[in-house]
Every structure is written in structure tokens, then in C-alpha cells.
XYZ file of C-alpha atoms in Angstrom:
555
model
C 0.117 0.216 0.253
C 1.447 3.563 -0.877
C 1.148 6.604 1.150
C -2.001 8.134 0.885
C -1.328 11.505 0.055
C -4.708 13.265 -0.244
C -5.198 11.573 3.391
C -2.116 13.353 4.519
C -3.141 16.546 3.135
C -6.438 16.361 4.964
C -4.773 15.463 7.869
C -2.167 18.165 7.759
C -5.176 20.780 7.448
C -6.799 19.086 10.347
C -3.833 19.838 12.698
C -3.354 23.113 11.221
C -6.834 24.161 12.318
C -6.269 22.678 15.686
C -3.001 24.530 16.404
C -4.645 27.720 14.856
C -7.627 27.555 17.275
C -5.131 26.854 19.940
C -2.818 30.019 19.312
C -6.366 32.038 19.089
C -7.446 30.917 22.555
C -4.066 31.609 23.934
C -4.388 35.437 23.017
C -7.837 35.464 24.561
C -6.403 33.973 27.600
C -3.765 36.855 28.119
C -7.226 39.174 27.622
C -8.847 37.595 30.153
C -5.707 37.459 32.519
C -5.826 41.246 32.571
C -9.373 41.192 33.377
C -9.177 38.774 36.131
C -8.635 39.180 39.602
C -7.415 35.743 40.031
C -3.595 34.859 39.790
C -1.949 33.386 36.586
C -2.127 29.957 37.510
C -5.525 29.978 38.237
C -6.081 31.639 34.657
C -3.943 28.863 33.001
C -5.291 25.937 34.779
C -9.217 26.998 35.400
C -9.828 29.510 32.661
C -10.472 32.153 35.733
C -13.279 30.109 36.852
C -15.445 31.653 34.299
C -15.648 29.258 31.445
C -18.631 29.698 28.953
C -21.619 27.233 29.531
C -21.336 25.740 26.267
C -17.665 25.854 25.924
C -17.757 23.876 29.252
C -20.100 21.045 28.049
C -17.920 20.848 24.804
C -15.001 20.489 26.652
C -16.120 17.937 29.202
C -17.684 15.713 26.461
C -14.588 15.913 24.642
C -12.563 14.896 27.656
C -14.443 11.744 27.916
C -15.135 10.896 24.139
C -11.324 10.420 23.383
C -9.629 8.049 21.038
C -9.692 5.247 23.700
C -13.950 5.780 23.726
C -14.111 5.397 20.109
C -11.479 2.432 19.043
C -12.498 1.149 22.562
C -16.186 0.587 22.189
C -15.692 -0.579 18.520
C -13.111 -3.317 19.441
C -15.217 -4.484 22.156
C -18.362 -4.736 20.055
C -16.284 -6.609 17.326
C -14.653 -8.937 19.541
C -16.284 -12.393 19.492
C -15.224 -13.165 23.090
C -17.151 -10.119 24.265
C -19.571 -8.311 22.315
C -21.535 -5.046 22.699
C -22.768 -5.690 25.805
C -19.094 -5.387 27.305
C -18.893 -2.298 25.378
C -19.732 -0.345 28.344
C -18.197 3.134 28.002
C -21.263 5.565 27.231
C -23.726 4.346 29.882
C -21.137 4.400 33.149
C -20.512 7.654 31.916
C -23.751 8.866 32.534
C -23.556 7.757 36.085
C -19.976 9.541 36.552
C -21.343 12.659 35.598
C -24.691 12.650 37.636
C -22.721 11.653 40.953
C -20.026 14.426 40.000
C -22.938 16.971 39.653
C -25.096 15.854 42.405
C -22.425 15.011 45.181
C -18.793 15.788 44.367
C -18.929 19.497 42.483
C -20.479 20.995 45.419
C -17.552 20.707 48.114
C -15.097 21.236 45.458
C -16.395 24.585 44.551
C -17.650 25.849 48.292
C -13.726 25.583 49.098
C -12.363 27.145 45.874
C -10.021 24.176 45.589
C -7.656 24.408 42.423
C -7.108 20.502 42.017
C -8.665 17.405 43.314
C -5.733 16.911 45.488
C -5.996 20.166 47.687
C -8.225 18.983 50.194
C -5.647 15.967 50.830
C -3.079 18.792 51.320
C -5.008 20.843 53.372
C -6.367 17.639 55.736
C -3.530 15.259 55.808
C -0.439 17.559 55.177
C 2.282 17.470 51.979
C 4.072 14.175 52.548
C 1.147 11.848 52.466
C -0.755 14.076 49.965
C 2.573 13.666 47.509
C 2.103 10.086 47.863
C -1.637 10.052 46.752
C -0.755 12.240 43.928
C 1.604 9.442 42.540
C -1.361 7.119 41.294
C -3.307 10.213 40.033
C -0.343 11.523 37.967
C 0.327 7.579 36.568
C -3.470 7.459 35.667
C -2.933 10.687 33.218
C 0.320 9.232 31.756
C -1.700 6.014 30.822
C -4.464 8.259 29.572
C -1.934 10.208 27.256
C -0.392 6.575 26.014
C -3.937 5.232 25.329
C -5.190 8.339 23.218
C -2.161 8.337 20.970
C -2.123 4.520 20.591
C -5.705 4.623 19.175
C -4.584 7.594 16.746
C -1.172 5.848 15.650
C -2.804 2.668 14.741
C -5.780 4.304 12.725
C -3.226 6.683 10.746
C -0.796 3.806 10.154
C -3.567 1.651 8.352
C -5.693 4.475 6.497
C -2.869 6.696 5.370
C -0.009 3.881 5.818
C 1.845 6.572 7.864
C 4.316 4.619 10.152
C 3.194 4.398 13.515
C 5.932 6.268 15.342
C 5.551 9.207 12.931
C 1.685 9.172 13.492
C 2.139 9.425 17.133
C 5.041 11.776 17.524
C 3.337 14.343 15.002
C 0.009 14.094 16.996
C 2.032 14.642 20.016
C 3.817 17.418 19.381
C 0.816 19.418 17.961
C -1.154 18.553 21.248
C 1.795 19.611 23.618
C 2.393 22.738 21.610
C -1.391 24.368 21.912
C -1.761 23.186 25.731
C 1.784 25.000 26.378
C 0.301 28.516 24.733
C -3.094 28.806 26.488
C -3.682 26.415 29.351
C -7.386 25.468 29.656
C -8.675 28.240 27.577
C -6.582 26.449 24.346
C -8.026 23.050 25.628
C -11.546 24.245 25.958
C -11.702 26.061 22.723
C -10.032 23.295 20.590
C -12.186 20.876 22.344
C -15.068 22.466 20.564
C -13.582 22.426 17.300
C -12.576 18.801 17.919
C -16.191 17.460 19.088
C -17.857 18.992 16.086
C -15.540 17.126 14.103
C -15.721 14.202 15.948
C -19.949 14.132 15.540
C -19.886 14.832 11.875
C -17.008 12.600 10.714
C -18.466 9.569 12.940
C -22.112 10.128 11.504
C -20.740 10.549 7.889
C -18.974 7.388 7.819
C -21.871 5.259 9.563
C -24.098 5.253 6.209
C -21.167 3.979 3.917
C -20.317 1.462 6.662
C -23.888 -0.020 7.032
C -24.541 -0.209 3.017
C -21.048 -1.972 2.060
C -21.701 -5.146 -0.170
C -19.149 -7.109 1.981
C -21.243 -7.310 5.232
C -24.704 -8.589 6.016
C -27.688 -6.838 7.728
C -26.288 -6.086 11.402
C -29.906 -6.839 12.860
C -29.784 -10.509 11.204
C -26.234 -11.217 12.866
C -27.051 -9.425 16.341
C -28.153 -12.691 17.789
C -27.203 -15.278 15.173
C -23.786 -16.608 14.523
C -22.892 -15.674 11.172
C -19.128 -15.038 10.513
C -18.608 -14.993 14.132
C -20.371 -15.242 17.419
C -23.470 -12.623 17.518
C -22.176 -9.048 18.074
C -24.533 -8.225 20.879
C -22.472 -10.472 23.131
C -24.408 -12.240 26.132
C -23.370 -11.853 29.997
C -23.740 -15.554 31.449
C -24.519 -15.599 35.033
C -20.901 -16.695 36.134
C -19.630 -13.520 34.217
C -22.231 -11.147 35.944
C -19.579 -10.164 38.493
C -16.935 -9.402 36.002
C -19.675 -7.174 33.976
C -20.726 -5.261 37.338
C -16.944 -4.772 38.270
C -16.122 -3.300 34.718
C -19.329 -1.029 34.985
C -18.517 0.401 38.396
C -14.685 0.770 37.370
C -15.706 2.999 34.530
C -18.897 4.834 36.244
C -16.857 5.566 39.602
C -13.333 5.685 38.397
C -13.847 8.521 36.650
C -14.645 10.478 39.400
C -11.308 10.354 40.503
C -9.671 12.073 37.419
C -8.397 15.762 37.691
C -9.598 16.398 34.669
C -13.046 15.829 35.892
C -12.571 18.657 38.465
C -10.760 21.273 36.504
C -14.059 21.486 34.068
C -16.135 21.433 37.386
C -14.195 24.189 38.981
C -13.550 26.616 35.819
C -17.550 27.044 35.858
C -18.692 30.231 36.812
C -21.645 28.915 39.246
C -22.394 25.545 40.995
C -25.618 25.389 38.993
C -23.177 25.725 35.804
C -21.332 22.703 36.693
C -24.358 20.753 37.222
C -25.633 21.708 33.890
C -22.221 20.833 32.407
C -22.302 17.458 33.817
C -25.895 16.516 32.868
C -25.562 17.798 29.205
C -22.383 15.905 28.744
C -23.780 12.562 29.857
C -26.445 12.804 27.050
C -23.354 13.706 24.615
C -21.635 10.582 25.407
C -24.372 8.552 24.776
C -24.968 10.122 21.389
C -21.237 9.819 20.513
C -21.332 5.997 21.647
C -23.741 4.890 19.006
C -21.353 5.175 15.798
C -18.689 2.992 17.203
C -21.041 0.209 18.136
C -22.726 0.320 14.785
C -19.021 0.126 13.141
C -18.066 -2.765 15.620
C -21.282 -4.291 14.655
C -20.729 -4.040 10.926
C -17.228 -5.524 11.273
C -18.366 -8.508 12.939
C -21.306 -8.932 10.177
C -18.472 -8.831 7.470
C -17.281 -11.800 5.108
C -13.405 -10.646 5.516
C -12.755 -13.236 2.530
C -14.705 -11.260 0.091
C -12.423 -7.996 1.188
C -8.936 -7.098 0.077
C -7.948 -7.594 3.672
C -8.917 -11.455 3.226
C -8.503 -14.117 5.878
C -7.460 -14.621 8.721
C -9.883 -12.257 10.183
C -8.704 -8.945 11.996
C -9.424 -10.759 15.156
C -7.403 -14.157 14.332
C -4.495 -11.411 13.336
C -4.751 -10.221 16.564
C -5.794 -6.952 15.450
C -9.347 -6.513 17.131
C -7.691 -3.143 18.613
C -7.618 -1.734 15.345
C -10.840 -3.027 13.816
C -12.384 0.730 13.594
C -9.546 1.868 10.978
C -9.581 -1.557 9.646
C -13.284 -1.357 8.847
C -12.976 2.250 7.548
C -10.103 1.075 5.389
C -11.661 -1.945 3.548
C -15.507 -1.239 3.867
C -15.817 2.341 2.835
C -14.581 4.313 -0.292
C -10.971 6.149 0.142
C -12.445 9.699 0.834
C -14.917 8.258 3.437
C -11.990 6.509 5.161
C -10.018 9.994 5.410
C -12.828 11.726 7.254
C -13.132 8.775 9.702
C -9.536 9.229 10.514
C -10.399 12.742 11.216
C -12.761 11.984 13.992
C -10.210 9.687 15.621
C -7.638 12.376 15.388
C -9.949 14.983 16.847
C -10.863 12.424 19.678
C -7.271 11.740 20.440
C -6.473 15.489 20.768
C -9.479 16.136 22.892
C -8.245 13.614 25.564
C -4.698 13.974 24.995
C -4.519 17.768 25.677
C -6.998 17.200 28.965
C -4.699 14.980 30.319
C -1.501 16.924 29.928
C -3.073 19.783 31.734
C -4.695 17.475 34.401
C -1.134 16.295 35.385
C 0.423 19.573 34.806
C -2.164 20.885 37.485
C -1.264 18.551 39.964
C 2.621 18.654 39.763
C 2.498 22.211 39.589
C 0.048 23.132 42.312
C 0.180 20.552 44.792
C 4.096 19.776 44.544
C 5.772 22.671 43.235
C 3.785 25.327 44.734
C 2.551 24.169 47.802
C 5.963 22.046 48.899
C 9.023 23.073 46.692
C 8.835 26.688 46.531
C 6.054 28.332 48.210
C 7.311 31.458 47.208
C 7.069 30.914 43.460
C 5.998 33.709 41.267
C 3.059 33.618 38.710
C 5.743 33.981 35.841
C 7.800 30.819 37.675
C 4.646 28.770 37.942
C 3.528 29.338 34.245
C 7.033 27.869 33.165
C 6.710 24.932 35.541
C 3.245 23.956 34.035
C 4.886 24.150 30.687
C 7.449 21.983 31.472
C 5.045 19.670 33.281
C 3.418 19.238 30.377
C 6.151 18.364 28.275
C 7.664 16.056 30.566
C 4.038 14.022 30.816
C 3.558 14.224 26.892
C 7.085 12.524 26.682
C 6.547 9.809 29.181
C 3.085 9.221 27.504
C 4.306 9.186 24.013
C 7.313 6.625 25.152
C 4.369 4.095 26.570
C 2.970 4.034 23.386
C 5.957 1.749 21.724
C 4.902 -0.826 24.560
C 1.704 -2.101 23.686
C -0.791 -1.455 21.080
C -4.006 -1.970 22.722
C -6.249 0.712 23.685
C -8.089 -1.397 25.954
C -4.990 -2.133 28.260
C -4.076 1.487 28.990
C -7.915 2.496 29.343
C -8.443 -0.303 31.819
C -5.189 0.114 33.828
C -5.341 3.556 33.857
C -9.052 3.828 35.262
C -8.297 0.888 37.375
C -5.773 2.780 39.818
C -8.045 5.947 40.006
C -11.137 3.400 41.149
C -9.244 0.925 43.371
C -6.853 3.541 44.971
C -7.869 7.092 44.621
C -12.120 6.949 44.607
C -12.222 5.809 48.151
C -9.587 8.446 49.303
C -11.739 11.118 47.712
C -15.339 10.004 49.073
C -13.433 9.656 52.570
C -11.698 13.252 52.478
C -14.858 15.020 51.067
C -17.682 13.174 52.889
C -16.467 11.929 56.080
C -14.691 14.366 58.790
C -13.643 11.242 60.724
C -10.905 10.365 58.462
C -7.541 11.109 59.080
C -3.937 10.417 57.678
C -3.401 7.141 59.414
C -6.612 5.664 57.803
C -5.517 7.086 54.650
C -2.322 5.202 54.991
C -3.702 2.175 55.631
C -6.210 2.383 52.941
C -3.725 3.309 50.333
C -1.523 0.417 51.074
C -4.182 -1.966 51.577
C -5.852 -1.090 48.052
C -2.298 -0.832 46.317
C -1.202 -4.484 47.590
C -4.453 -6.297 47.133
C -4.776 -4.892 43.499
C -1.298 -5.857 42.486
C -1.801 -9.572 44.234
C -5.161 -10.077 42.219
C -3.235 -9.794 38.896
C -3.924 -8.570 35.551
C -4.281 -10.562 32.587
C -4.139 -7.463 30.119
C -0.600 -6.936 31.154
C 0.229 -10.594 31.661
C 0.068 -10.268 36.069
C -0.860 -13.637 37.321
C -3.175 -13.538 40.281
C -1.622 -14.093 43.894
C -5.086 -13.773 45.277
C -7.789 -15.908 43.572
C -11.337 -14.423 44.482
C -14.292 -16.936 43.807
C -14.850 -17.871 40.403
C -11.456 -17.219 39.179
C -10.695 -19.336 36.163
C -9.558 -19.260 32.611
C -11.429 -17.135 30.115
C -12.180 -17.636 26.688
C -8.622 -16.806 25.322
C -7.043 -18.784 27.779
C -5.967 -16.312 30.424
C -6.785 -16.910 34.203
C -9.103 -14.012 35.146
C -11.012 -13.026 38.060
C -14.847 -13.212 37.420
C -15.644 -11.884 40.843
C -16.190 -8.193 41.091
C -12.663 -7.951 42.746
C -11.863 -4.399 41.763
C -15.251 -3.143 43.641
C -14.501 -5.307 46.620
C -10.793 -3.841 46.979
C -12.468 -0.492 46.722
C -14.956 -1.232 49.258
C -12.222 -2.821 51.762
C -9.735 0.310 51.333
C -12.810 2.601 52.094
C -13.555 0.553 55.253
C -9.946 0.563 56.059
C -9.632 4.186 55.638
C -12.777 5.073 57.921
C -12.226 2.143 60.527
C -8.399 2.989 60.885
C -9.083 6.718 61.280
C -11.800 6.238 63.841
C -9.588 4.020 66.163
C -6.448 6.619 65.599
C -8.943 9.424 66.749
C -10.128 7.541 69.773
C -6.563 6.348 70.773
C -5.087 9.948 70.668
C -8.285 11.812 71.850
C -8.689 9.378 74.930
C -4.915 9.773 75.556
C -4.114 6.365 75.147
C -1.164 7.302 73.297
C 0.911 10.317 74.097
C 0.425 13.333 71.759
C 3.901 13.522 70.658
C 3.560 10.513 68.788
C 0.673 11.750 66.724
C 2.345 12.696 63.585
C -0.718 13.477 61.689
C -2.123 15.877 64.406
C -5.322 14.464 64.864
C -6.214 15.812 68.455
C -4.816 19.414 67.613
C -7.469 18.982 64.650
C -9.927 17.895 66.474
C -9.305 20.712 69.117
C -9.211 23.392 66.072
C -12.239 21.658 64.820
C -14.070 22.034 67.926
C -13.078 25.604 68.474
C -14.144 26.816 65.163
C -17.708 24.991 65.464
C -17.982 27.102 69.003
C -16.940 30.258 67.245
C -19.340 29.744 64.650
C -22.076 29.046 66.844
C -21.444 31.896 69.449
C -21.274 34.221 66.252
C -24.640 32.802 64.916
C -26.367 33.537 68.250
C -25.035 36.903 68.572
C -26.298 37.840 64.933
C -29.633 36.364 66.075
C -29.497 38.534 69.003
C -28.866 41.418 67.114
C -31.516 40.840 64.193
C -33.979 40.419 66.956
C -33.123 43.552 68.762
C -33.258 45.475 65.459
C -36.667 43.898 64.789
C -37.961 44.855 68.214
C -36.683 48.544 67.644
C -38.315 48.935 64.506
C -41.401 47.417 65.111
C -44.233 49.937 66.052
C -47.112 48.889 68.121
C -50.510 50.421 68.524
C -51.454 52.741 71.469
């Protein structure tokens, strides 16, 4: 196959459009910085907490609808061992956004946090918070990797452009416009990218559905034709794994900094809620084309195409099924349009991951720990360097594995089993303290490693009920073990925190051993509550006196 010159030209124009939008947004951010009363770092990371509602909806949706989302759904739908019922991404995200809008946005906004790690530093101190930041940073780097893998595979299939070049070019463009304008550049390029994703995918679907090499997907939905039915099944002994994957995607997303970056950039709590609810509907709509493409691929006689046999699944190319289907089941000009959708999706997620990790490092590590007196100018350079480092790290990981689902699930896995229980406790349980956080962190991390992961070839040392070989011959946990680990970690945090609080407040151990100042914080909390109660009583008395003084009675 020769290099696809027209396709390269279209991609070059697309990249120029995105880069131009990023540059325009960076100039806009400079103007906003002059108007805003906040510091420069807040402008860069949160767009001055004054992002437009429509732009907020676009950027939150585009952050979740990335290359992993589009290719992962198509991969799961096509895979004969899975099927559409295992292509879970769109539906759990509805739960993610509703829970985030109703419960998690309010405490974050009320305290005017800059990142999701701020409450940890405020309550647990810098040392423990730094340890908790690590899994969040790793999850962001894996996020960058999975988005680049999806684009590299697509461009190498359709444009015949070497995998390495595809990834490097995309990485450089995303890093450049993220460096230029921070969240403003990311948000406004997300608007362009999401429009391109929507149009491109839905343009490709009719051509895909009417190609001569595939049978009607309604006939293959529940009947084995060229492979197992594309709808798939969830057997009773697989229900635990299905539930575990669902909860992983639904709750794991609540422990990503990128989510809170969009919530905190809204001008009000109501706007943040509307952003979440609207984005959930958009994710559902944007997931449909990938399901249809995966279904068509599962309904195709590959022997009648120029691709031939063995099938993509038998060649271990299920992860690239979307670009393969575009290349062999649609006209060339349509496949180029399709790659535009994937490229837009990759950019929209990659820039969010870059800025997310830069936020955590610059604000929570550099500004709060390394150099508390750092100036705005210095912090801008720290953010830029962080973006470059994370971009390079994520780009390097793409050469280790070519499966989108591997990076997707491992990254979200860390957020779900380790970070989510920590976040729930710090926001909603006053009893939580550093002792409980340490035990919960270690418990979650150790149990997750010992539970194994077939995607990366890690055998399980702990075999939960139902652990057995899957259809591909890999030893797999069919018990909802990730959810179990998350709950064990959550309970460990609360129980150990309560126990430590009792021990130090009752004087069972000397106060000098209290390294996390549980007793001192308890005193401070009680004092603050007493002051608030006293002030409230004084205010009520003053109001009552004023009412009495201004009230006239008949003679």
C-alpha cells in the first residue's frame, strides 16, 4: 500500500485548524488574565473560573470521548469473546456525570480548590498528599498513552504512515497548543474537535452500513454468522466481572483531575451541574457510531474483501478494527473523514490529560511543597515543563503495547481502587485522617497487585471466588474484585481513622506520637464550631433586637 497523499493533506489541514484555534485561545487567555482578579496560575489551569457554559459542555464531553472511547467501543463490540454488552463506556459515564454533578462538585467548589488533591494537602499534609498524587499522575500518563495508541494505529492503517511518525506528530501538536494557552486553548480546541468527531463519525456510518461485504447487522445481532453474535452475552458466571467493569468506569472517572478541572472552571455550582448533565447525554449519542461500526465489522465476510483471511481478530488486530473497517469497507475519501474523527478524539483527550497532570504537579507539589514563594511567571514555566514531561512519558509508553483497552482499563483501575475511596473519605467523612489514608492506600495498592491483571500478563496471587481461565485461555477474576478492593480500602480508611482518633483523643498514646495531629485538629475543629455557633447566636440576638426597635405597636 502506497502513502495516502490526499489523506495526509486532509490531516495536515486538520492539525493546522486545531493549532490555529489553540493559538487564538491563548491570545484570548492573555486578555482574560488582565481582566481577572485571580492569579496567573488560576487563569491557566481553570480559565479564571469563568468558562462559558456551552464551551464547558463541549470540553467535558470531549475529554471523555477520546480515542480510547471511540476505538475501545468498536473493539469490544467486534470482539467475538465480548460483544456490545461489554462495550460499557457510554452508559457508566452517565452515572459518572450525575454523581459528580449532584455530590462531588459542591464540596470542591465551595472550598474554591484548584485541584482535586487540595483537600488532601489541607487535611493530611504535604508528605501523605504527595504519595496520593502518584497514582493520579500515573493514570494521566496512561491516559496520554492510550489516546496516542488509538491514533497511531488508525493513521498507520488508513494513511500507511509509520506508527512512530503518527504518534510523534500528534503528540507534538497537542503539547504545543496546550503549552500556549492552558485550559482556554484546551477548551476552545475541544469545541472544534467535538464537532468534527460528531460529523465525521455519522458521515461514515451510512457508508459502513451499506457496504457489499457485510450482511444486515440485525441478522447477526443474535445469530452466529461469520463469528459469534455481535450483541454478546453476559452469562450468570460472568455477571460479577460485568458489574465490576461497569462500576470501574462509572466511579473511576470521578477520581480524575480532568473532571474537577472542568467543574471548578465553571462560574457557578448550577453551571457545573448543567455541564455534567448535558455532557452525559452527549456521551451516549457519540457512543452509538462506534457500536454500529463494530457491529458491521462483526457482520463482514472478510474473505470477500481485499483484507482477506484470517480475520482481524485472528490476526490479533481487534484493537484496530475501526480503522480497518474504515479502510476496507468504505470509499477512500470516507475513510479519511473517519480518521479525522479519531484524530479529533485523540487530541481532545490528550490535551486534557496533559493539563490535568501539569495541574497536580505545579499546584500541589511545586507551589505547595517545593517553592511556596514561586511567582506567577515561574509557575507558568513549571506548568509548561510539566506538560512536556508528561507528554514525552505518555508518548514513550505507546511503544510498549498497541491495545487501547490495556491502557484504558489499567489507568481507570488505579483511579477506582486507590484514589476513589480516598476522595470519598476526604470529602464526605470528617472522621478520616492520615492514619486511615495510609492503611487504605497500602491495602488498595497491595491487594490490587496481588489480584493480578491478564491484560499486562500479571498472574493473580489472590484468587477470588470464580477465578478461572477465560475464553482466550487467560486466568481471569470473574468476581467483582476491583469493587471489593475499593470497598475494603474505603472501610480501612474509616475504621483506622476512627480507631486513631479514639486512641489519641482519649490519651491512650502520648500526643507527641500523633504525627498527623489528629487531636490538635479535633481541638481546632471544635473551636471553630464553637466560634461559629457563638457568632450565629450573637447575630440572631442583634437581628431580634433590630426587629424590636423598628416594630411599632398600637397605643
